[in-house]
Amino acid sequence: MNGGTIEAPTIEYALLAPMLLVFGAAIVGVLVEAFAPRYLRKSIHVPLTLLALLGGFLLTILQAVRDGVPTTPAAMGAVAVDGPALFIWAIILILAFVSTLLINDDEQFVAQAAAVPGSTDEEEAVRSGYAQTEVYPLLLFSVGGMLLFPAANDLLVMFVALEVLSLPLYLLCGLARRRRLLSQEASVKYFLLGSFSSAFFLYGAALLYGYAGSLDLKAISAALGTVAGQDTLLFVGMAMLGVGLLFKIGAAPFQAWKPDVYQGAPTAVTALMASTVLVAAFGAVLRVFWVALGNLDWDWRPVMWGVAILTMIVGAILAITQTDIKRMLAYSSIAHAGFLLTGVIATGAFEQNREALSAILFYLAAYGFTTVGAFAVVTMVRDAGGEAGHLSRWAGLGKRAPVLAGIFAFFLLAFAGIPLTSGFFGKYAVFSAAVAGDALPLVVVGVVTSAIAAFFYVRVIVLMFFSEPAADGPTVAMPTIGTSAVVALAAAATVVLGVFPEPVLNLADQAASALFIR
């Protein structure tokens, strides 16, 4: 109040510039869909999407280098643009940029989503050369939600971000050009189960509001030591909030959606989800459990122990039984979520938390690049029905296409955590933090399940290089420039982070130096 007037609240637009740029480009993309001629849309969408993601990445780097890490929340306390958020933003934006190069392949998406599979309308759309250019604004809206989700300092803002990132993905999963019924089934499953998880999250937030009288994460943390007689609201709310968040990372027992959705969705969309969504979701998990519920860690850590162990075991063991390459990679993703949860559990003194956060950030960066590269290779191995998903079709691929098979084998070895790959240093960093956090039994389970997981990775490598190719085996499609760039960039990142990880480890350490804004 100044002279009888009310001062307008200040919103730090510069801090939010990367996110605002992505959302602005998404809105422009919607206008392009509404008013631009069909034949011009893709030529506008592709550069617009790539420039928005690259611009957001550069703005994030500029913010960290020029202005430093903010010490107070932005947007009236609703968004915390701190060191971990900036690092996560950079990872999401560069992985989304790489995934967009993969999505640019017309063979990935149906010509007209509204047409019934196998109908004359679909055949006419294919003959006319139609393309679902809506995927680009949908991707940008989803990425914008991913940026807001891990930076939200308020549970209501976090819920809005969760819906903004999820709703476009529900649609994108149903747009596969081949096996359309399987793709639509994946979309419906993801939508239904995702809606349930969102309801759990929202109801949990409502219960915590009833306990603390606020949805602000700092206010909830402060209420833990002052509010008495409301423990039921607190513990039930925390449990329901945890269900909503653990669903997004695919932790057991909330992982059932992942194999079906990864298998049915267009592989480029699967690459986007497997990398960027996992990064954003873990950022949100860390912010909720370390900021809002950090003083309650003696209550939630035992439950998280059980979830982490179950997730690692389910992911590693069920992956062995899979016969579809994308389902196998889905269960691999579940196992990796369990490995990352060991870092979430490693709470304690300030230095201990900083080490654990730094390890998780590095792991997310390393895993994200390897995942995108692996799915990029999957898009190139095809048979008459589209992508060759069944593992038996990959027999002898090392003799048909030795370079491609060798790159895929390298990605699998990185997933297994073999030395001189990014996966080795990622697991080493997370497990070291867990040991420092008195979670040695959890690390033992992690090492054992990593050994189990190595079996099915090596099984695929043996199948590719030591089996005879079938006469009617799959062919390797000529990659587009975008797909080639994705594979090359992912392979380079996996090599560099495995041989010379120190620069990225130092960046992760700097991002984690002050932990989260409270």
Short mmCIF file of C-alpha atoms in Angstrom, two decimals:
data_model
loop_
_atom_site.label_atom_id
_atom_site.label_comp_id
_atom_site.label_asym_id
_atom_site.label_seq_id
_atom_site.Cartn_x
_atom_site.Cartn_y
_atom_site.Cartn_z
CA MET A 1 0.00 0.00 0.00
CA ASN A 2 1.48 3.35 -1.03
CA GLY A 3 -0.51 6.61 -0.89
CA GLY A 4 -3.81 4.80 -0.87
CA THR A 5 -2.96 2.66 -3.90
CA ILE A 6 -2.26 -1.06 -4.02
CA GLU A 7 0.97 -2.04 -5.70
CA ALA A 8 0.64 -4.79 -8.28
CA PRO A 9 2.52 -7.97 -7.43
CA THR A 10 5.81 -8.40 -9.27
CA ILE A 11 6.28 -11.39 -11.54
CA GLU A 12 9.89 -12.03 -12.52
CA TYR A 13 9.36 -12.66 -16.22
CA ALA A 14 13.11 -12.99 -16.91
CA LEU A 15 13.36 -15.99 -14.60
CA LEU A 16 10.41 -17.64 -16.35
CA ALA A 17 11.58 -16.75 -19.88
CA PRO A 18 12.45 -20.32 -21.03
CA MET A 19 9.04 -21.62 -19.98
CA LEU A 20 7.17 -18.61 -21.36
CA LEU A 21 8.98 -18.97 -24.69
CA VAL A 22 7.91 -22.61 -25.01
CA PHE A 23 4.29 -21.85 -24.10
CA GLY A 24 4.27 -18.86 -26.47
CA ALA A 25 5.53 -21.02 -29.33
CA ALA A 26 2.84 -23.61 -28.52
CA ILE A 27 0.14 -20.94 -28.81
CA VAL A 28 1.60 -19.76 -32.11
CA GLY A 29 1.52 -23.38 -33.26
CA VAL A 30 -2.19 -23.58 -32.49
CA LEU A 31 -2.76 -20.45 -34.58
CA VAL A 32 -0.78 -22.01 -37.42
CA GLU A 33 -3.05 -25.07 -37.26
CA ALA A 34 -6.11 -22.83 -37.35
CA PHE A 35 -5.18 -20.44 -40.14
CA ALA A 36 -2.24 -21.69 -42.21
CA PRO A 37 -2.86 -23.81 -45.33
CA ARG A 38 -2.30 -27.53 -44.74
CA TYR A 39 0.64 -27.74 -47.14
CA LEU A 40 2.52 -24.99 -45.26
CA ARG A 41 1.95 -26.13 -41.69
CA LYS A 42 4.84 -28.53 -41.26
CA SER A 43 7.33 -26.14 -42.84
CA ILE A 44 6.30 -23.61 -40.16
CA HIS A 45 5.95 -25.99 -37.23
CA VAL A 46 9.33 -27.70 -37.44
CA PRO A 47 11.56 -24.58 -37.30
CA LEU A 48 9.20 -22.94 -34.79
CA THR A 49 9.40 -25.93 -32.44
CA LEU A 50 13.16 -26.37 -32.78
CA LEU A 51 13.87 -22.66 -32.32
CA ALA A 52 11.60 -22.45 -29.27
CA LEU A 53 13.31 -25.41 -27.59
CA LEU A 54 16.80 -24.23 -28.50
CA GLY A 55 15.96 -20.68 -27.43
CA GLY A 56 14.61 -21.95 -24.11
CA PHE A 57 17.81 -23.94 -23.56
CA LEU A 58 20.00 -20.92 -24.30
CA LEU A 59 17.92 -18.70 -22.00
CA THR A 60 18.30 -21.28 -19.24
CA ILE A 61 22.09 -21.31 -19.67
CA LEU A 62 22.13 -17.50 -19.80
CA GLN A 63 20.12 -17.30 -16.59
CA ALA A 64 22.53 -19.61 -14.77
CA VAL A 65 25.70 -17.97 -16.09
CA ARG A 66 24.81 -14.27 -16.17
CA ASP A 67 22.36 -13.79 -13.33
CA GLY A 68 23.29 -16.71 -11.11
CA VAL A 69 20.90 -18.94 -9.22
CA PRO A 70 17.94 -17.09 -7.66
CA THR A 71 17.47 -17.39 -3.91
CA THR A 72 13.75 -16.59 -3.73
CA PRO A 73 10.74 -18.04 -5.57
CA ALA A 74 9.34 -16.27 -8.62
CA ALA A 75 5.76 -15.59 -9.75
CA MET A 76 4.53 -14.55 -6.28
CA GLY A 77 6.14 -17.61 -4.72
CA ALA A 78 4.51 -20.12 -7.06
CA VAL A 79 7.60 -21.13 -9.07
CA ALA A 80 11.05 -21.87 -7.64
CA VAL A 81 13.70 -21.31 -10.31
CA ASP A 82 16.64 -22.61 -8.28
CA GLY A 83 19.80 -24.54 -9.23
CA PRO A 84 18.16 -27.97 -9.55
CA ALA A 85 15.27 -26.48 -11.56
CA LEU A 86 17.64 -24.78 -14.01
CA PHE A 87 19.64 -28.00 -14.49
CA ILE A 88 16.45 -30.01 -15.02
CA TRP A 89 15.13 -27.39 -17.43
CA ALA A 90 18.32 -27.63 -19.48
CA ILE A 91 18.07 -31.43 -19.63
CA ILE A 92 14.38 -31.38 -20.61
CA LEU A 93 14.85 -28.77 -23.33
CA ILE A 94 17.85 -30.44 -24.99
CA LEU A 95 16.20 -33.88 -24.84
CA ALA A 96 12.96 -32.44 -26.25
CA PHE A 97 14.96 -30.79 -29.04
CA VAL A 98 16.58 -34.13 -29.89
CA SER A 99 13.21 -35.94 -29.70
CA THR A 100 11.69 -33.37 -32.08
CA LEU A 101 14.27 -34.35 -34.70
CA LEU A 102 12.98 -37.91 -34.29
CA ILE A 103 9.32 -36.87 -34.41
CA ASN A 104 9.96 -35.10 -37.72
CA ASP A 105 9.79 -38.50 -39.46
CA ASP A 106 6.44 -38.69 -41.30
CA GLU A 107 6.43 -42.49 -41.06
CA GLN A 108 5.82 -42.25 -37.32
CA PHE A 109 2.36 -40.67 -37.33
CA VAL A 110 -1.02 -41.42 -38.82
CA ALA A 111 -2.16 -39.33 -41.77
CA GLN A 112 -5.52 -38.45 -40.21
CA ALA A 113 -6.19 -39.36 -36.59
CA ALA A 114 -9.97 -39.00 -36.88
CA ALA A 115 -10.22 -41.67 -39.59
CA VAL A 116 -11.24 -45.17 -38.50
CA PRO A 117 -8.34 -47.64 -38.88
CA GLY A 118 -8.58 -49.48 -42.20
CA SER A 119 -11.39 -47.27 -43.53
CA THR A 120 -11.60 -45.58 -46.91
CA ASP A 121 -11.16 -42.22 -45.16
CA GLU A 122 -7.79 -43.36 -43.88
CA GLU A 123 -6.74 -44.60 -47.32
CA GLU A 124 -7.78 -41.28 -48.86
CA ALA A 125 -5.80 -39.36 -46.24
CA VAL A 126 -2.69 -41.42 -46.99
CA ARG A 127 -3.08 -40.90 -50.75
CA SER A 128 -3.52 -37.16 -50.23
CA GLY A 129 -0.30 -36.94 -48.24
CA TYR A 130 -1.91 -35.59 -45.09
CA ALA A 131 0.21 -35.29 -41.95
CA GLN A 132 -0.77 -34.81 -38.31
CA THR A 133 1.07 -31.52 -37.80
CA GLU A 134 -0.78 -31.01 -34.51
CA VAL A 135 1.97 -33.08 -32.89
CA TYR A 136 4.24 -30.03 -32.75
CA PRO A 137 2.09 -27.67 -30.66
CA LEU A 138 1.05 -30.65 -28.53
CA LEU A 139 4.73 -31.42 -27.93
CA LEU A 140 5.43 -27.80 -26.96
CA PHE A 141 2.53 -27.65 -24.51
CA SER A 142 3.73 -30.90 -22.94
CA VAL A 143 7.31 -29.62 -22.66
CA GLY A 144 6.02 -26.41 -21.09
CA GLY A 145 4.23 -28.48 -18.48
CA MET A 146 7.42 -30.48 -17.91
CA LEU A 147 9.30 -27.25 -17.20
CA LEU A 148 6.70 -26.04 -14.72
CA PHE A 149 6.23 -29.40 -12.96
CA PRO A 150 9.65 -29.72 -11.22
CA ALA A 151 9.84 -25.99 -10.50
CA ALA A 152 6.39 -25.61 -8.92
CA ASN A 153 6.59 -24.30 -5.37
CA ASP A 154 2.88 -24.77 -4.77
CA LEU A 155 0.86 -27.98 -4.99
CA LEU A 156 -1.91 -26.38 -7.04
CA VAL A 157 0.58 -25.06 -9.59
CA MET A 158 2.20 -28.50 -9.61
CA PHE A 159 -1.17 -30.12 -10.36
CA VAL A 160 -1.81 -27.73 -13.24
CA ALA A 161 1.66 -28.51 -14.60
CA LEU A 162 0.96 -32.24 -14.26
CA GLU A 163 -2.16 -31.92 -16.39
CA VAL A 164 -0.52 -29.67 -18.98
CA LEU A 165 2.32 -32.14 -19.51
CA SER A 166 0.06 -35.21 -19.46
CA LEU A 167 -2.93 -34.30 -21.65
CA PRO A 168 -0.94 -33.75 -24.88
CA LEU A 169 0.89 -37.03 -24.29
CA TYR A 170 -2.42 -38.91 -24.01
CA LEU A 171 -3.22 -37.69 -27.53
CA LEU A 172 0.25 -38.23 -28.98
CA CYS A 173 0.26 -41.86 -27.84
CA GLY A 174 -2.73 -42.63 -30.08
CA LEU A 175 -1.29 -41.27 -33.33
CA ALA A 176 0.92 -44.16 -34.49
CA ARG A 177 0.82 -44.75 -38.25
CA ARG A 178 1.15 -48.54 -37.96
CA ARG A 179 -0.74 -50.82 -35.58
CA ARG A 180 -3.27 -48.08 -34.95
CA LEU A 181 -5.56 -50.12 -32.70
CA LEU A 182 -2.62 -50.94 -30.42
CA SER A 183 -1.71 -47.26 -30.39
CA GLN A 184 -5.25 -46.16 -29.54
CA GLU A 185 -5.43 -48.79 -26.82
CA ALA A 186 -2.21 -47.41 -25.33
CA SER A 187 -3.64 -43.90 -25.44
CA VAL A 188 -6.83 -44.91 -23.63
CA LYS A 189 -4.94 -46.90 -20.98
CA TYR A 190 -2.59 -44.01 -20.36
CA PHE A 191 -5.49 -41.56 -20.14
CA LEU A 192 -7.56 -43.67 -17.72
CA LEU A 193 -4.71 -44.61 -15.41
CA GLY A 194 -3.22 -41.13 -15.64
CA SER A 195 -6.58 -39.63 -14.67
CA PHE A 196 -6.72 -41.85 -11.59
CA SER A 197 -3.21 -40.82 -10.58
CA SER A 198 -4.06 -37.14 -11.07
CA ALA A 199 -7.11 -37.60 -8.87
CA PHE A 200 -4.92 -39.15 -6.16
CA PHE A 201 -2.52 -36.22 -6.42
CA LEU A 202 -5.29 -33.63 -6.21
CA TYR A 203 -7.03 -35.31 -3.30
CA GLY A 204 -3.71 -35.62 -1.49
CA ALA A 205 -3.06 -31.92 -2.04
CA ALA A 206 -6.52 -31.12 -0.65
CA LEU A 207 -5.83 -33.15 2.50
CA LEU A 208 -2.48 -31.44 3.01
CA TYR A 209 -4.23 -28.10 2.60
CA GLY A 210 -6.63 -29.17 5.32
CA TYR A 211 -3.64 -29.99 7.52
CA ALA A 212 -1.41 -26.96 6.85
CA GLY A 213 -3.92 -24.34 5.68
CA SER A 214 -1.76 -23.70 2.61
CA LEU A 215 -0.63 -25.36 -0.60
CA ASP A 216 2.76 -23.64 -0.50
CA LEU A 217 5.55 -26.18 -0.02
CA LYS A 218 7.40 -24.01 2.52
CA ALA A 219 4.20 -23.43 4.51
CA ILE A 220 3.50 -27.19 4.58
CA SER A 221 7.02 -27.83 5.86
CA ALA A 222 6.61 -25.19 8.56
CA ALA A 223 3.26 -26.67 9.65
CA LEU A 224 4.84 -30.08 10.33
CA GLY A 225 6.21 -28.89 13.64
CA THR A 226 3.30 -26.73 14.76
CA VAL A 227 -0.02 -28.37 13.83
CA ALA A 228 -1.24 -30.97 16.32
CA GLY A 229 -4.12 -33.44 16.21
CA GLN A 230 -4.30 -33.59 12.39
CA ASP A 231 -1.93 -36.48 11.69
CA THR A 232 -4.56 -38.42 9.75
CA LEU A 233 -4.86 -35.64 7.19
CA LEU A 234 -1.09 -35.38 6.98
CA PHE A 235 -0.27 -39.05 6.46
CA VAL A 236 -3.19 -39.86 4.14
CA GLY A 237 -2.49 -36.72 2.13
CA MET A 238 1.21 -37.57 1.88
CA ALA A 239 0.38 -41.12 0.75
CA MET A 240 -2.05 -39.99 -1.94
CA LEU A 241 0.34 -37.31 -3.16
CA GLY A 242 3.05 -39.95 -3.37
CA VAL A 243 0.83 -42.24 -5.45
CA GLY A 244 0.27 -39.49 -8.01
CA LEU A 245 3.98 -38.73 -8.28
CA LEU A 246 5.23 -42.32 -8.27
CA PHE A 247 2.82 -43.12 -11.12
CA LYS A 248 4.54 -40.56 -13.35
CA ILE A 249 7.97 -42.13 -12.83
CA GLY A 250 6.57 -45.65 -13.30
CA ALA A 251 7.58 -46.94 -9.87
CA ALA A 252 6.12 -50.26 -8.70
CA PRO A 253 3.35 -51.01 -7.94
CA PHE A 254 2.19 -48.15 -10.19
CA GLN A 255 4.14 -49.25 -13.28
CA ALA A 256 1.48 -51.27 -15.13
CA TRP A 257 0.85 -48.54 -17.70
CA LYS A 258 4.44 -48.19 -18.87
CA PRO A 259 5.00 -51.34 -21.01
CA ASP A 260 1.64 -51.05 -22.78
CA VAL A 261 2.02 -47.33 -23.47
CA TYR A 262 5.64 -47.57 -24.59
CA GLN A 263 4.77 -50.42 -26.95
CA GLY A 264 1.69 -48.81 -28.50
CA ALA A 265 2.80 -45.19 -28.80
CA PRO A 266 4.74 -43.92 -31.82
CA THR A 267 8.36 -44.70 -31.01
CA ALA A 268 9.39 -41.06 -31.27
CA VAL A 269 6.77 -40.19 -28.64
CA THR A 270 7.98 -43.10 -26.50
CA ALA A 271 11.50 -41.63 -26.68
CA LEU A 272 10.14 -38.26 -25.55
CA MET A 273 8.22 -39.78 -22.63
CA ALA A 274 10.97 -42.14 -21.53
CA SER A 275 13.48 -39.31 -21.25
CA THR A 276 11.87 -35.94 -20.53
CA VAL A 277 8.87 -37.07 -18.45
CA LEU A 278 11.11 -39.09 -16.15
CA VAL A 279 13.37 -36.07 -15.63
CA ALA A 280 10.46 -33.75 -14.85
CA ALA A 281 8.73 -36.26 -12.58
CA PHE A 282 11.83 -36.90 -10.49
CA GLY A 283 12.29 -33.16 -10.11
CA ALA A 284 8.77 -32.93 -8.70
CA VAL A 285 9.30 -35.95 -6.42
CA LEU A 286 12.44 -34.38 -4.98
CA ARG A 287 10.79 -31.00 -4.44
CA VAL A 288 7.74 -32.45 -2.67
CA PHE A 289 9.55 -34.95 -0.46
CA TRP A 290 12.63 -32.88 0.29
CA VAL A 291 11.05 -29.41 0.61
CA ALA A 292 7.47 -29.88 1.80
CA LEU A 293 7.90 -33.21 3.59
CA GLY A 294 11.62 -33.16 4.33
CA ASN A 295 11.08 -32.97 8.09
CA LEU A 296 8.91 -36.07 7.83
CA ASP A 297 11.58 -38.25 6.25
CA TRP A 298 11.57 -40.74 9.13
CA ASP A 299 7.98 -41.54 8.18
CA TRP A 300 8.19 -41.69 4.39
CA ARG A 301 11.67 -43.20 4.00
CA PRO A 302 10.64 -46.75 5.07
CA VAL A 303 7.82 -46.72 2.52
CA MET A 304 10.16 -45.37 -0.15
CA TRP A 305 12.61 -48.15 0.67
CA GLY A 306 9.94 -50.72 -0.10
CA VAL A 307 8.91 -48.93 -3.31
CA ALA A 308 12.51 -48.66 -4.53
CA ILE A 309 13.26 -52.33 -3.85
CA LEU A 310 10.03 -53.50 -5.48
CA THR A 311 10.61 -51.23 -8.49
CA MET A 312 14.12 -52.52 -9.10
CA ILE A 313 13.06 -56.16 -8.75
CA VAL A 314 9.93 -55.84 -10.90
CA GLY A 315 11.77 -53.93 -13.63
CA ALA A 316 14.73 -56.30 -13.80
CA ILE A 317 12.90 -59.63 -13.52
CA LEU A 318 9.91 -58.90 -15.76
CA ALA A 319 12.20 -57.49 -18.45
CA ILE A 320 13.69 -60.98 -18.84
CA THR A 321 10.31 -62.40 -19.90
CA GLN A 322 9.65 -59.82 -22.62
CA THR A 323 9.71 -60.65 -26.31
CA ASP A 324 9.05 -57.12 -27.61
CA ILE A 325 11.95 -54.69 -27.75
CA LYS A 326 9.92 -51.67 -26.64
CA ARG A 327 8.35 -53.53 -23.74
CA MET A 328 11.81 -54.67 -22.67
CA LEU A 329 13.03 -51.06 -22.71
CA ALA A 330 9.93 -50.08 -20.73
CA TYR A 331 10.77 -52.52 -17.95
CA SER A 332 14.36 -51.31 -18.14
CA SER A 333 13.02 -47.80 -17.51
CA ILE A 334 11.12 -49.11 -14.48
CA ALA A 335 14.31 -50.61 -13.06
CA HIS A 336 16.17 -47.34 -13.61
CA ALA A 337 13.42 -45.49 -11.75
CA GLY A 338 14.17 -47.79 -8.81
CA PHE A 339 17.88 -46.98 -9.02
CA LEU A 340 17.07 -43.26 -8.96
CA LEU A 341 14.81 -43.71 -5.94
CA THR A 342 17.83 -44.91 -3.97
CA GLY A 343 19.17 -41.38 -4.34
CA VAL A 344 15.87 -39.83 -3.22
CA ILE A 345 16.07 -41.88 -0.03
CA ALA A 346 19.64 -40.72 0.73
CA THR A 347 18.59 -37.79 2.91
CA GLY A 348 20.44 -36.54 5.96
CA ALA A 349 22.84 -33.70 6.64
CA PHE A 350 23.20 -30.82 4.17
CA GLU A 351 26.33 -32.19 2.51
CA GLN A 352 24.74 -35.61 2.20
CA ASN A 353 21.63 -34.16 0.52
CA ARG A 354 23.78 -32.13 -1.85
CA GLU A 355 25.74 -35.21 -2.90
CA ALA A 356 22.55 -37.22 -3.46
CA LEU A 357 20.91 -34.43 -5.48
CA SER A 358 24.00 -33.98 -7.63
CA ALA A 359 24.08 -37.74 -8.34
CA ILE A 360 20.41 -37.82 -9.33
CA LEU A 361 20.81 -34.85 -11.69
CA PHE A 362 23.79 -36.48 -13.42
CA TYR A 363 21.96 -39.82 -13.68
CA LEU A 364 18.94 -38.14 -15.30
CA ALA A 365 21.12 -36.45 -17.90
CA ALA A 366 23.06 -39.63 -18.72
CA TYR A 367 20.00 -41.87 -18.87
CA GLY A 368 17.99 -39.40 -20.95
CA PHE A 369 20.46 -39.27 -23.84
CA THR A 370 20.96 -43.04 -23.91
CA THR A 371 17.22 -43.65 -23.92
CA VAL A 372 16.52 -41.32 -26.82
CA GLY A 373 19.32 -42.94 -28.80
CA ALA A 374 18.06 -46.47 -28.14
CA PHE A 375 14.54 -45.67 -29.31
CA ALA A 376 15.95 -43.86 -32.35
CA VAL A 377 17.62 -47.12 -33.38
CA VAL A 378 14.33 -48.99 -32.86
CA THR A 379 12.62 -46.70 -35.40
CA MET A 380 15.07 -47.79 -38.08
CA VAL A 381 14.64 -51.58 -37.84
CA ARG A 382 11.51 -52.39 -39.86
CA ASP A 383 9.62 -55.20 -41.50
CA ALA A 384 6.50 -55.28 -43.67
CA GLY A 385 4.20 -54.32 -40.79
CA GLY A 386 6.28 -51.37 -39.65
CA GLU A 387 8.87 -51.44 -36.89
CA ALA A 388 10.25 -54.89 -36.09
CA GLY A 389 9.21 -55.07 -32.46
CA HIS A 390 9.56 -58.78 -31.74
CA LEU A 391 13.00 -59.72 -30.47
CA SER A 392 13.22 -62.70 -32.82
CA ARG A 393 13.21 -60.27 -35.73
CA TRP A 394 16.46 -58.72 -34.44
CA ALA A 395 18.36 -62.01 -34.90
CA GLY A 396 21.43 -61.51 -37.05
CA LEU A 397 21.05 -57.73 -37.22
CA GLY A 398 24.77 -57.43 -36.52
CA LYS A 399 25.46 -59.13 -39.84
CA ARG A 400 22.91 -57.12 -41.80
CA ALA A 401 23.77 -53.72 -40.31
CA PRO A 402 26.86 -54.04 -38.09
CA VAL A 403 27.23 -50.32 -37.38
CA LEU A 404 23.63 -49.85 -36.27
CA ALA A 405 23.69 -53.05 -34.21
CA GLY A 406 26.97 -51.98 -32.62
CA ILE A 407 25.52 -48.61 -31.61
CA PHE A 408 22.44 -50.26 -30.14
CA ALA A 409 24.63 -52.73 -28.26
CA PHE A 410 26.58 -49.78 -26.85
CA PHE A 411 23.36 -48.18 -25.60
CA LEU A 412 22.35 -51.46 -23.96
CA LEU A 413 25.73 -51.71 -22.23
CA ALA A 414 25.22 -48.16 -20.94
CA PHE A 415 21.84 -49.20 -19.51
CA ALA A 416 23.61 -52.09 -17.81
CA GLY A 417 26.13 -49.72 -16.23
CA ILE A 418 29.25 -51.15 -17.89
CA PRO A 419 32.43 -49.05 -17.27
CA LEU A 420 33.36 -46.41 -19.86
CA THR A 421 29.68 -45.68 -20.46
CA SER A 422 27.54 -42.92 -18.94
CA GLY A 423 25.40 -45.49 -17.15
CA PHE A 424 28.36 -46.65 -15.04
CA PHE A 425 29.06 -43.23 -13.57
CA GLY A 426 25.36 -42.54 -13.11
CA LYS A 427 24.84 -45.69 -11.05
CA TYR A 428 28.12 -45.19 -9.19
CA ALA A 429 27.14 -41.65 -8.17
CA VAL A 430 23.65 -42.62 -7.00
CA PHE A 431 24.78 -45.74 -5.15
CA SER A 432 27.64 -43.83 -3.48
CA ALA A 433 25.14 -41.25 -2.21
CA ALA A 434 22.89 -44.04 -0.94
CA VAL A 435 25.79 -45.66 0.95
CA ALA A 436 26.59 -42.30 2.54
CA GLY A 437 22.93 -42.06 3.51
CA ASP A 438 23.03 -45.38 5.42
CA ALA A 439 21.11 -47.24 2.70
CA LEU A 440 23.69 -49.97 2.05
CA PRO A 441 21.07 -52.78 1.86
CA LEU A 442 19.30 -50.79 -0.85
CA VAL A 443 22.55 -50.53 -2.79
CA VAL A 444 23.06 -54.31 -2.49
CA VAL A 445 19.60 -54.84 -4.03
CA GLY A 446 20.51 -52.32 -6.73
CA VAL A 447 23.73 -54.10 -7.62
CA VAL A 448 22.00 -57.51 -7.74
CA THR A 449 19.16 -56.24 -9.92
CA SER A 450 21.70 -54.48 -12.16
CA ALA A 451 23.36 -57.85 -12.68
CA ILE A 452 19.99 -59.41 -13.51
CA ALA A 453 19.25 -56.58 -15.92
CA ALA A 454 22.62 -57.10 -17.61
CA PHE A 455 21.42 -60.58 -18.59
CA PHE A 456 18.61 -59.39 -20.85
CA TYR A 457 20.75 -56.62 -22.33
CA VAL A 458 23.47 -59.14 -23.21
CA ARG A 459 20.81 -61.53 -24.51
CA VAL A 460 19.80 -58.97 -27.15
CA ILE A 461 23.45 -58.36 -28.07
CA VAL A 462 24.05 -62.11 -28.48
CA LEU A 463 20.88 -62.36 -30.59
CA MET A 464 22.08 -59.60 -32.91
CA PHE A 465 25.67 -60.75 -33.38
CA PHE A 466 25.68 -64.51 -32.84
CA SER A 467 22.48 -65.61 -34.59
CA GLU A 468 21.91 -66.15 -38.27
CA PRO A 469 19.61 -63.60 -39.91
CA ALA A 470 16.33 -64.93 -41.25
CA ALA A 471 15.78 -64.85 -44.99
CA ASP A 472 12.71 -62.66 -44.53
CA GLY A 473 14.33 -60.66 -41.73
CA PRO A 474 13.76 -56.97 -41.19
CA THR A 475 15.43 -54.24 -43.17
CA VAL A 476 17.19 -51.16 -41.85
CA ALA A 477 15.41 -48.10 -43.16
CA MET A 478 17.46 -45.28 -44.59
CA PRO A 479 17.52 -42.81 -41.69
CA THR A 480 16.45 -39.23 -42.12
CA ILE A 481 18.93 -36.49 -41.32
CA GLY A 482 17.12 -35.93 -38.03
CA THR A 483 17.24 -39.59 -36.99
CA SER A 484 20.93 -39.81 -37.89
CA ALA A 485 21.64 -36.70 -35.84
CA VAL A 486 19.75 -38.15 -32.85
CA VAL A 487 21.69 -41.43 -32.93
CA ALA A 488 25.02 -39.64 -33.36
CA LEU A 489 24.34 -37.12 -30.59
CA ALA A 490 23.08 -39.77 -28.17
CA ALA A 491 26.05 -42.04 -28.85
CA ALA A 492 28.47 -39.13 -28.42
CA ALA A 493 26.85 -38.09 -25.13
CA THR A 494 26.97 -41.68 -23.84
CA VAL A 495 30.67 -41.93 -24.71
CA VAL A 496 31.66 -38.52 -23.34
CA LEU A 497 29.74 -38.93 -20.08
CA GLY A 498 31.32 -42.37 -19.68
CA VAL A 499 34.91 -41.38 -20.45
CA PHE A 500 35.03 -37.78 -19.26
CA PRO A 501 32.06 -37.17 -16.93
CA GLU A 502 33.74 -34.56 -14.74
CA PRO A 503 32.38 -31.39 -16.45
CA VAL A 504 28.76 -32.53 -16.18
CA LEU A 505 29.32 -33.86 -12.68
CA ASN A 506 30.69 -30.44 -11.71
CA LEU A 507 27.68 -28.71 -13.26
CA ALA A 508 25.34 -31.03 -11.36
CA ASP A 509 27.29 -30.35 -8.18
CA GLN A 510 27.01 -26.59 -8.69
CA ALA A 511 23.27 -26.89 -9.39
CA ALA A 512 22.83 -28.88 -6.17
CA SER A 513 25.11 -26.66 -4.08
CA ALA A 514 22.30 -24.75 -2.38
CA LEU A 515 19.66 -27.51 -2.71
CA PHE A 516 16.09 -26.26 -3.26
CA ILE A 517 14.60 -22.84 -2.56
CA ARG A 518 12.44 -23.03 0.54
#
